[in-house]
Amino acid sequence: MRKHSLDRWLLTAILVVLLSSSCTLASKKEMEKKTKGKEVTYDGTSLIVDGKRELLFSGSIHYPRSTPEMWPSIIKRAKQGGLNTIQTYVFWNVHEPEQGKFNFSGRADLVKFIKLIQKNGMYVTLRLGPFIQAEWTHGGLPYWLREVPGIFFRTDNKQFKEHTERYVRMVLDKMKEEKLFASQGGPIILGQIENEYSAVQRAYKEDGVNYIKWGSKLVDSMNLGIPWVMCKQNDAPDPMINACNGRHCGDTFPGPNKDNKPSMWTENWTTQFRVFGDAPVKRSVEDIAFSVARFFSKNGSHVNYYMYHGGTNFGRTSAHYVTTRYYDDAPLDEYGLEREPKYGHLKHLHNALNLCKKPLLWGQPRTEKPGKDTEIRYYEQPGTKSCAAFLANNNTEAAETIKFRGRDYVIAPRSISILPDCKTVVYNTAQIVSHHTSRNFMKSKQANKKFDFKVFTEPLPKKLEGNSYVPVELYGLTKDKSDYGWYTTSFKVHENHLPKKKGAKTNLRIASLGHALHVWLNGEYLGNGHGSHDEKSFVFQKPVTLKAGENHLVMLGVLTGFPDSGSYLEHRYTGPRSVSILGLSSGTLDLTESSKWGNKVGMEGERLGIQTEKGLKKVKWEKFSGKAPGITWYQTYFDAPESESAAAIRMSGMGKGLIWVNGEGVGRYWMSFLNPLGQSTQIEYHIPRSFLKPKKNLLVIFEEEPNVKPELIDFVIVNRDTVCSYVGENYTPSVGHWIRKQDEVKAITDNVSLTATLKCSGNKKIAAVEFASFGNPIGDCGNFTLGTCNAPVSKQVVEKHCLGKAECVIPVNKSTFQQDKKDSCKNVVKTLAVQVKCARDKKN
């Protein structure tokens, strides 16, 4: 009995050991699988990752333009939008603001950003620069590079190449150390060296050719196991892949410069970046979708949306004249919210292209031209039923009928229909079935209590030390430490030289290379002037009253960021260049070289750090009396806006300056620079929630202009609770109805029908139907009106389907809306337009 018990015990022990060993091996294999390196190669069709061809849908998201607290939500939404890759620049001047002093923390934590992308199961494209442009100050190059003796940027220059190589190796070694390359099991599958170099290459002649070859050899020699691209560089040296930037690369890209390279689109501009003084600009999602479908129909295998999320140019990081808000009209807006229908319509496009993946990557291309404005491109895999077709109508005004394989297809004006099985239309670029949203800025109740503003006005410098006989160049004076540089000079005027003729005036004339200027004479403020993004130079001229004897002139030169593009960037200059007095009886008095100029960098408040709690106490603040001169600091406290929604400050009543919240730089504002419509280019300025405390947040504003009205400032909560749909009864049903099974495309439901979908974000539900019309309504989300034709029951039908729900689906057909079977406008193709309001359930 005892022996049998012992045997059983031994047998059990052996089984436990074996099972434990098996589990350990399985766990080890799982770990090895996760960390196993993936080989990334390419051919004339696509990138090949770990032996698999890929269609790559990528979006540009720049880590310094949002906060680490925002990154998870932004990346998650990008993935849900159908992206499988995130592209980012690496910002040299963020990581090495001072030579040899590196920063990879906070918004500069590139490693954390990439690991979050990896956690979401997505790839990464790393665009190293060294020059990135990106509407970022100095194109991403640190200021200190300008002061390296003998340096010329972006050419075959020993000094520039030495510093660039050190920077490039530092970044890539950091990525390698963190095992972030695909060859190490990481997410980085693609790198980029330089940026749109062809735009400047001719300026450097043979040195430009040598430089681009040097950059190619540098990254290739590091053997990191990933391919490298050069965008907008048609002569990219092997093995670099030349890639396209632009809006319509399906038509403008000449293609790879070698047959063994894939066709890649590194920047598909989702909108236009904004500069102060701009009128509103947008790019429609229909145009973006058309361009992407066209590119993939012509052997494209990679598209990157620039930007997918633009974000915010915090502090002083934007390039000259560029607004603080960046690429707000991207699929994810400045606040990281889904901008519909741009987000949803592109998501549907990615789904449609994924249904075409097999024939696109393994099929043989064919082209037919059935008409002047029509085109058929399709891919077939020999020996299989695998086939995908793109039917294009280039007529911008009328629909066209295309006959393909015995069937007639009606294609909307300037659109492409996608048939992933060469039979079934699953998507049309011009027909939007995803929902729409309108952004709302709601005044906060909690934050907008009566503000107790206090002010500190900068003392006007009198006679600054200096031995320059010309005004010092402003970039070199400020060294990117401040937007501001003071200039002072004194000059004598003999009484006999003052104009004697009645009504005759003397004039002060200052010619400046940009960006802006404030002027005082004998302590009196004369005014200001500024240039623009396109015309940086300007002339400030004002009548002045001079006194006999010594006169004192003070100028404040103002920057709006460093330039970000073009050749010889290290030799760009700005600031006041010529100063003269006109109208004296002795003739023009040129002060430029006849007077000694004193200089000072920045504001006293900047030097003392009075934008912070600690620095506040270093100056004497006065109670705001309702009026203040320019060059004045304003400070007050406010409570955080209620809810968890995004927050912003609306700078109504202000002129031009800088904003800080709890010491964090929100950015530059410029309300007084009106666009051609007579409006400020940007009114709201994003305050990330991570900048805020629940109570007593410090707001500090530096305002350049006099007599502003800070009492008009308010805080707003940002939401997209206005949700709409606009679907025509002749539209193609959502691509979500279809899946691919081997070589066939099949419906996932028995009834594939056209519907309109409305969906609230967060934990909100549809609280009200604000508009509904089945007929020919006009307008867009937030601004719909009835047309000449409308089904009377439209609102009741929508309310029945949607009220009280987080998401609802409405059939778009006559039987749903014409229940009395009467059609007052039979010859009209009907459209369903709906607008609802989302809100949190009061119980919650």
Short mmCIF file of C-alpha atoms in Angstrom, two decimals, residues 204-522:
data_model
loop_
_atom_site.label_atom_id
_atom_site.label_comp_id
_atom_site.label_asym_id
_atom_site.label_seq_id
_atom_site.Cartn_x
_atom_site.Cartn_y
_atom_site.Cartn_z
CA TYR A 204 24.06 74.15 -53.72
CA LYS A 205 24.96 72.70 -57.13
CA GLU A 206 27.44 69.80 -56.88
CA ASP A 207 27.71 70.22 -53.12
CA GLY A 208 23.99 69.46 -52.90
CA VAL A 209 24.39 66.22 -54.85
CA ASN A 210 27.32 65.19 -52.65
CA TYR A 211 25.38 66.02 -49.47
CA ILE A 212 22.38 63.88 -50.38
CA LYS A 213 24.69 60.97 -51.24
CA TRP A 214 26.48 61.44 -47.92
CA GLY A 215 23.19 61.37 -45.97
CA SER A 216 22.14 58.21 -47.75
CA LYS A 217 25.41 56.44 -46.97
CA LEU A 218 25.30 57.58 -43.33
CA VAL A 219 22.00 55.88 -42.45
CA ASP A 220 22.53 52.90 -44.74
CA SER A 221 25.91 52.18 -43.14
CA MET A 222 24.30 51.79 -39.71
CA ASN A 223 22.65 48.51 -40.80
CA LEU A 224 19.50 48.99 -38.76
CA GLY A 225 17.46 46.53 -40.80
CA ILE A 226 14.89 49.01 -42.16
CA PRO A 227 14.50 50.72 -45.54
CA TRP A 228 14.97 54.48 -45.88
CA VAL A 229 13.04 57.04 -47.89
CA MET A 230 13.80 60.50 -49.22
CA CYS A 231 10.61 62.43 -49.87
CA LYS A 232 10.25 64.73 -52.88
CA GLN A 233 13.65 63.54 -54.05
CA ASN A 234 13.29 61.97 -57.50
CA ASP A 235 17.05 61.30 -57.78
CA ALA A 236 17.30 59.58 -54.36
CA PRO A 237 20.51 57.49 -54.39
CA ASP A 238 20.18 53.73 -53.94
CA PRO A 239 19.02 52.14 -51.74
CA MET A 240 16.91 55.16 -50.69
CA ILE A 241 13.28 55.04 -51.87
CA ASN A 242 12.15 58.27 -53.51
CA ALA A 243 8.67 59.23 -52.26
CA CYS A 244 5.99 61.78 -53.13
CA ASN A 245 4.65 64.77 -51.17
CA GLY A 246 1.58 66.65 -52.37
CA ARG A 247 -2.19 66.54 -52.76
CA HIS A 248 -2.54 64.39 -55.87
CA CYS A 249 0.44 62.06 -56.05
CA GLY A 250 -1.57 59.61 -58.17
CA ASP A 251 -1.17 62.16 -60.98
CA THR A 252 1.94 64.18 -60.08
CA PHE A 253 4.37 61.49 -58.92
CA PRO A 254 6.68 60.30 -61.72
CA GLY A 255 7.12 57.07 -59.78
CA PRO A 256 10.04 55.25 -58.19
CA ASN A 257 13.43 55.90 -59.81
CA LYS A 258 14.11 52.15 -59.91
CA ASP A 259 11.81 49.26 -60.79
CA ASN A 260 12.64 47.50 -57.52
CA LYS A 261 11.29 50.33 -55.35
CA PRO A 262 7.65 50.66 -54.19
CA SER A 263 5.43 53.66 -54.88
CA MET A 264 5.13 55.60 -51.60
CA TRP A 265 3.32 58.79 -50.62
CA THR A 266 4.93 60.38 -47.55
CA GLU A 267 2.76 63.51 -47.28
CA ASN A 268 -0.87 63.71 -48.41
CA TRP A 269 -1.82 67.17 -47.14
CA THR A 270 -5.18 66.91 -45.39
CA THR A 271 -5.59 70.68 -45.32
CA GLN A 272 -3.40 73.81 -45.47
CA PHE A 273 -1.43 75.04 -42.48
CA ARG A 274 -2.55 78.49 -41.33
CA VAL A 275 -0.60 81.70 -40.85
CA PHE A 276 -1.78 84.82 -39.05
CA GLY A 277 -3.72 86.96 -41.52
CA ASP A 278 -5.06 83.93 -43.43
CA ALA A 279 -8.65 83.51 -44.48
CA PRO A 280 -10.20 80.10 -43.64
CA VAL A 281 -9.04 77.24 -45.91
CA LYS A 282 -10.17 73.62 -46.10
CA ARG A 283 -9.61 70.51 -48.17
CA SER A 284 -12.63 68.31 -48.67
CA VAL A 285 -12.55 64.67 -47.65
CA GLU A 286 -13.98 63.76 -51.05
CA ASP A 287 -10.84 65.18 -52.68
CA ILE A 288 -8.54 63.36 -50.24
CA ALA A 289 -10.37 60.06 -50.76
CA PHE A 290 -10.27 60.46 -54.55
CA SER A 291 -6.53 61.12 -54.50
CA VAL A 292 -5.79 58.11 -52.26
CA ALA A 293 -7.96 55.73 -54.28
CA ARG A 294 -6.25 56.94 -57.45
CA PHE A 295 -2.78 56.45 -55.98
CA PHE A 296 -3.51 52.89 -54.87
CA SER A 297 -5.11 52.13 -58.24
CA LYS A 298 -1.80 53.09 -59.85
CA ASN A 299 0.44 50.71 -57.88
CA GLY A 300 0.61 52.75 -54.67
CA SER A 301 1.04 50.76 -51.48
CA HIS A 302 1.69 53.43 -48.83
CA VAL A 303 -0.04 56.71 -48.03
CA ASN A 304 0.65 59.04 -45.13
CA TYR A 305 -1.78 61.79 -44.14
CA TYR A 306 0.03 64.98 -43.24
CA MET A 307 -1.34 65.75 -40.74
CA TYR A 308 -3.64 63.13 -39.23
CA HIS A 309 -3.52 65.10 -35.98
CA GLY A 310 -1.92 68.53 -36.17
CA GLY A 311 -2.10 69.67 -32.57
CA THR A 312 -0.70 72.82 -31.04
CA ASN A 313 2.50 74.84 -31.46
CA PHE A 314 3.01 75.44 -27.76
CA GLY A 315 5.17 78.29 -26.49
CA ARG A 316 7.33 79.83 -29.21
CA THR A 317 7.71 76.72 -31.36
CA SER A 318 5.88 77.74 -34.53
CA ALA A 319 7.74 79.04 -37.56
CA HIS A 320 7.41 82.69 -38.59
CA TYR A 321 3.79 83.89 -38.71
CA VAL A 322 2.41 80.34 -38.32
CA THR A 323 -0.60 80.11 -36.02
CA THR A 324 -0.48 78.31 -32.68
CA ARG A 325 -3.19 75.92 -33.88
CA TYR A 326 -1.70 73.47 -36.40
CA TYR A 327 -3.54 71.55 -39.13
CA ASP A 328 -6.81 71.77 -37.24
CA ASP A 329 -8.79 70.52 -40.25
CA ALA A 330 -7.04 67.12 -40.09
CA PRO A 331 -9.07 63.92 -39.37
CA LEU A 332 -8.31 64.45 -35.67
CA ASP A 333 -8.63 68.14 -34.82
CA GLU A 334 -6.35 70.23 -32.61
CA TYR A 335 -7.95 68.77 -29.49
CA GLY A 336 -7.67 65.16 -30.69
CA LEU A 337 -11.41 64.94 -31.46
CA GLU A 338 -12.64 63.12 -34.57
CA ARG A 339 -13.39 65.65 -37.29
CA GLU A 340 -16.26 64.08 -39.15
CA PRO A 341 -16.82 63.19 -41.92
CA LYS A 342 -13.10 63.42 -42.72
CA TYR A 343 -12.23 60.80 -40.10
CA GLY A 344 -15.04 58.34 -40.91
CA HIS A 345 -14.97 58.61 -44.69
CA LEU A 346 -11.23 57.86 -44.75
CA LYS A 347 -11.78 54.97 -42.33
CA HIS A 348 -14.26 53.51 -44.82
CA LEU A 349 -11.72 54.04 -47.62
CA HIS A 350 -9.08 52.07 -45.69
CA ASN A 351 -11.61 49.26 -45.19
CA ALA A 352 -12.38 49.22 -48.91
CA LEU A 353 -8.69 49.15 -49.89
CA ASN A 354 -8.03 46.35 -47.40
CA LEU A 355 -10.73 44.31 -49.16
CA CYS A 356 -8.61 44.80 -52.31
CA LYS A 357 -5.35 43.88 -50.58
CA LYS A 358 -4.73 40.48 -52.17
CA PRO A 359 -5.23 41.48 -55.82
CA LEU A 360 -3.43 44.82 -55.28
CA LEU A 361 -0.34 43.15 -53.85
CA TRP A 362 -0.25 39.98 -55.95
CA GLY A 363 -2.30 40.78 -59.03
CA GLN A 364 -1.33 42.07 -62.45
CA PRO A 365 -2.51 45.59 -63.36
CA ARG A 366 -4.73 46.35 -66.34
CA THR A 367 -6.09 49.66 -67.64
CA GLU A 368 -9.05 50.53 -69.88
CA LYS A 369 -10.22 53.94 -71.12
CA PRO A 370 -13.90 53.59 -72.01
CA GLY A 371 -14.50 57.34 -72.43
CA LYS A 372 -12.95 60.81 -72.44
CA ASP A 373 -13.53 61.30 -68.71
CA THR A 374 -13.64 57.70 -67.53
CA GLU A 375 -11.01 55.15 -66.67
CA ILE A 376 -10.91 51.58 -65.37
CA ARG A 377 -7.93 50.22 -63.48
CA TYR A 378 -8.05 46.67 -62.18
CA TYR A 379 -5.79 43.98 -60.78
CA GLU A 380 -6.17 40.24 -61.37
CA GLN A 381 -4.20 37.40 -59.87
CA PRO A 382 -3.57 34.78 -62.57
CA GLY A 383 -5.12 31.39 -61.92
CA THR A 384 -7.47 32.71 -59.19
CA LYS A 385 -10.74 34.62 -58.85
CA SER A 386 -8.84 37.37 -57.03
CA CYS A 387 -9.66 40.70 -58.69
CA ALA A 388 -10.14 44.35 -57.66
CA ALA A 389 -11.23 47.30 -59.81
CA PHE A 390 -11.24 51.09 -59.57
CA LEU A 391 -13.79 52.84 -61.81
CA ALA A 392 -12.94 56.52 -62.16
CA ASN A 393 -15.03 59.44 -63.40
CA ASN A 394 -12.92 62.56 -63.95
CA ASN A 395 -15.89 64.65 -65.10
CA THR A 396 -16.31 67.25 -62.34
CA GLU A 397 -19.92 68.14 -63.24
CA ALA A 398 -21.84 65.05 -64.30
CA ALA A 399 -22.16 61.38 -63.40
CA GLU A 400 -20.91 58.91 -65.99
CA THR A 401 -21.97 55.33 -66.74
CA ILE A 402 -19.13 52.83 -67.11
CA LYS A 403 -19.69 49.37 -68.56
CA PHE A 404 -17.35 46.83 -66.99
CA ARG A 405 -17.56 43.08 -67.45
CA GLY A 406 -21.11 43.16 -68.71
CA ARG A 407 -22.49 45.47 -66.02
CA ASP A 408 -23.30 49.17 -65.99
CA TYR A 409 -21.98 51.28 -63.10
CA VAL A 410 -23.10 54.88 -62.54
CA ILE A 411 -20.12 56.82 -61.13
CA ALA A 412 -20.70 60.16 -59.37
CA PRO A 413 -18.92 63.30 -60.67
CA ARG A 414 -15.17 63.32 -59.98
CA SER A 415 -15.14 60.13 -58.01
CA ILE A 416 -13.79 56.61 -57.94
CA SER A 417 -15.84 53.52 -57.11
CA ILE A 418 -13.96 50.60 -55.57
CA LEU A 419 -14.94 47.03 -56.51
CA PRO A 420 -12.82 44.60 -54.44
CA ASP A 421 -14.13 41.60 -56.43
CA CYS A 422 -14.48 43.42 -59.80
CA LYS A 423 -18.28 43.14 -59.34
CA THR A 424 -19.48 44.77 -56.10
CA VAL A 425 -19.23 48.50 -55.43
CA VAL A 426 -18.39 48.84 -51.73
CA TYR A 427 -17.25 52.47 -51.66
CA ASN A 428 -17.40 55.66 -53.69
CA THR A 429 -15.04 58.53 -52.89
CA ALA A 430 -17.74 61.20 -53.34
CA GLN A 431 -20.54 59.48 -51.40
CA ILE A 432 -20.17 59.98 -47.65
CA VAL A 433 -22.18 57.60 -45.49
CA SER A 434 -20.22 58.23 -42.28
CA HIS A 435 -21.67 60.79 -39.88
CA HIS A 436 -20.69 64.47 -39.65
CA THR A 437 -19.98 66.64 -36.62
CA SER A 438 -19.87 70.33 -35.87
CA ARG A 439 -17.49 71.61 -33.19
CA ASN A 440 -18.91 73.68 -30.34
CA PHE A 441 -17.12 76.09 -28.01
CA MET A 442 -19.30 76.31 -24.90
CA LYS A 443 -18.59 79.06 -22.39
CA SER A 444 -17.50 77.53 -19.10
CA LYS A 445 -19.61 78.36 -16.06
CA GLN A 446 -16.96 77.34 -13.59
CA ALA A 447 -13.93 79.09 -15.11
CA ASN A 448 -15.53 82.39 -16.08
CA LYS A 449 -15.97 84.07 -12.75
CA LYS A 450 -15.11 87.74 -12.54
CA PHE A 451 -11.38 87.98 -13.18
CA ASP A 452 -9.27 90.08 -10.86
CA PHE A 453 -6.59 91.17 -13.30
CA LYS A 454 -3.34 92.66 -12.08
CA VAL A 455 -0.81 94.29 -14.38
CA PHE A 456 2.89 94.94 -14.61
CA THR A 457 4.07 97.26 -17.37
CA GLU A 458 7.60 96.79 -18.67
CA PRO A 459 9.80 99.82 -18.05
CA LEU A 460 10.74 101.53 -21.29
CA PRO A 461 14.52 101.39 -21.73
CA LYS A 462 16.21 104.73 -22.09
CA LYS A 463 19.80 104.51 -23.20
CA LEU A 464 20.96 100.92 -23.48
CA GLU A 465 24.59 100.01 -23.68
CA GLY A 466 25.86 99.13 -27.11
CA ASN A 467 28.54 100.01 -29.58
CA SER A 468 26.79 99.01 -32.81
CA TYR A 469 26.46 101.62 -35.54
CA VAL A 470 23.56 99.74 -37.15
CA PRO A 471 20.56 98.01 -35.52
CA VAL A 472 21.70 94.47 -34.70
CA GLU A 473 20.06 91.68 -36.72
CA LEU A 474 17.15 90.31 -34.68
CA TYR A 475 17.69 86.53 -35.01
CA GLY A 476 21.30 86.90 -33.94
CA LEU A 477 20.38 89.29 -31.16
CA THR A 478 17.69 87.12 -29.52
CA LYS A 479 19.37 83.74 -30.21
CA ASP A 480 15.91 82.15 -29.93
CA LYS A 481 15.75 83.00 -26.21
CA SER A 482 12.93 85.50 -26.68
CA ASP A 483 10.63 86.96 -29.33
CA TYR A 484 11.77 90.46 -28.37
CA GLY A 485 14.78 92.69 -28.90
CA TRP A 486 15.09 96.33 -27.80
CA TYR A 487 16.91 99.02 -29.78
CA THR A 488 17.67 102.51 -28.47
CA THR A 489 19.50 105.48 -29.91
CA SER A 490 19.74 109.23 -29.38
CA PHE A 491 20.21 111.91 -31.99
CA LYS A 492 20.50 115.71 -31.94
CA VAL A 493 18.51 118.07 -34.12
CA HIS A 494 19.55 121.71 -34.50
CA GLU A 495 16.69 124.15 -34.09
CA ASN A 496 17.45 125.64 -37.51
CA HIS A 497 16.89 122.21 -39.11
CA LEU A 498 13.33 121.84 -37.83
CA PRO A 499 10.72 122.62 -40.52
CA LYS A 500 9.64 126.29 -40.48
CA LYS A 501 6.86 126.10 -43.05
CA LYS A 502 3.40 125.97 -41.49
CA GLY A 503 1.92 122.49 -41.67
CA ALA A 504 5.21 120.89 -42.64
CA LYS A 505 5.89 117.63 -40.84
CA THR A 506 8.90 115.55 -40.10
CA ASN A 507 8.47 111.81 -40.53
CA LEU A 508 10.16 108.86 -38.90
CA ARG A 509 10.73 106.08 -41.43
CA ILE A 510 11.85 102.59 -40.42
CA ALA A 511 12.37 99.87 -43.01
CA SER A 512 12.22 96.42 -41.44
CA LEU A 513 12.85 92.91 -42.74
CA GLY A 514 10.14 91.65 -40.34
CA HIS A 515 8.36 90.45 -38.38
CA ALA A 516 6.82 93.26 -36.28
CA LEU A 517 7.88 96.49 -34.60
CA HIS A 518 6.79 98.89 -31.84
CA VAL A 519 8.17 102.44 -31.74
CA TRP A 520 8.51 105.23 -29.13
CA LEU A 521 9.97 108.71 -29.60
CA ASN A 522 10.83 110.80 -26.56
#
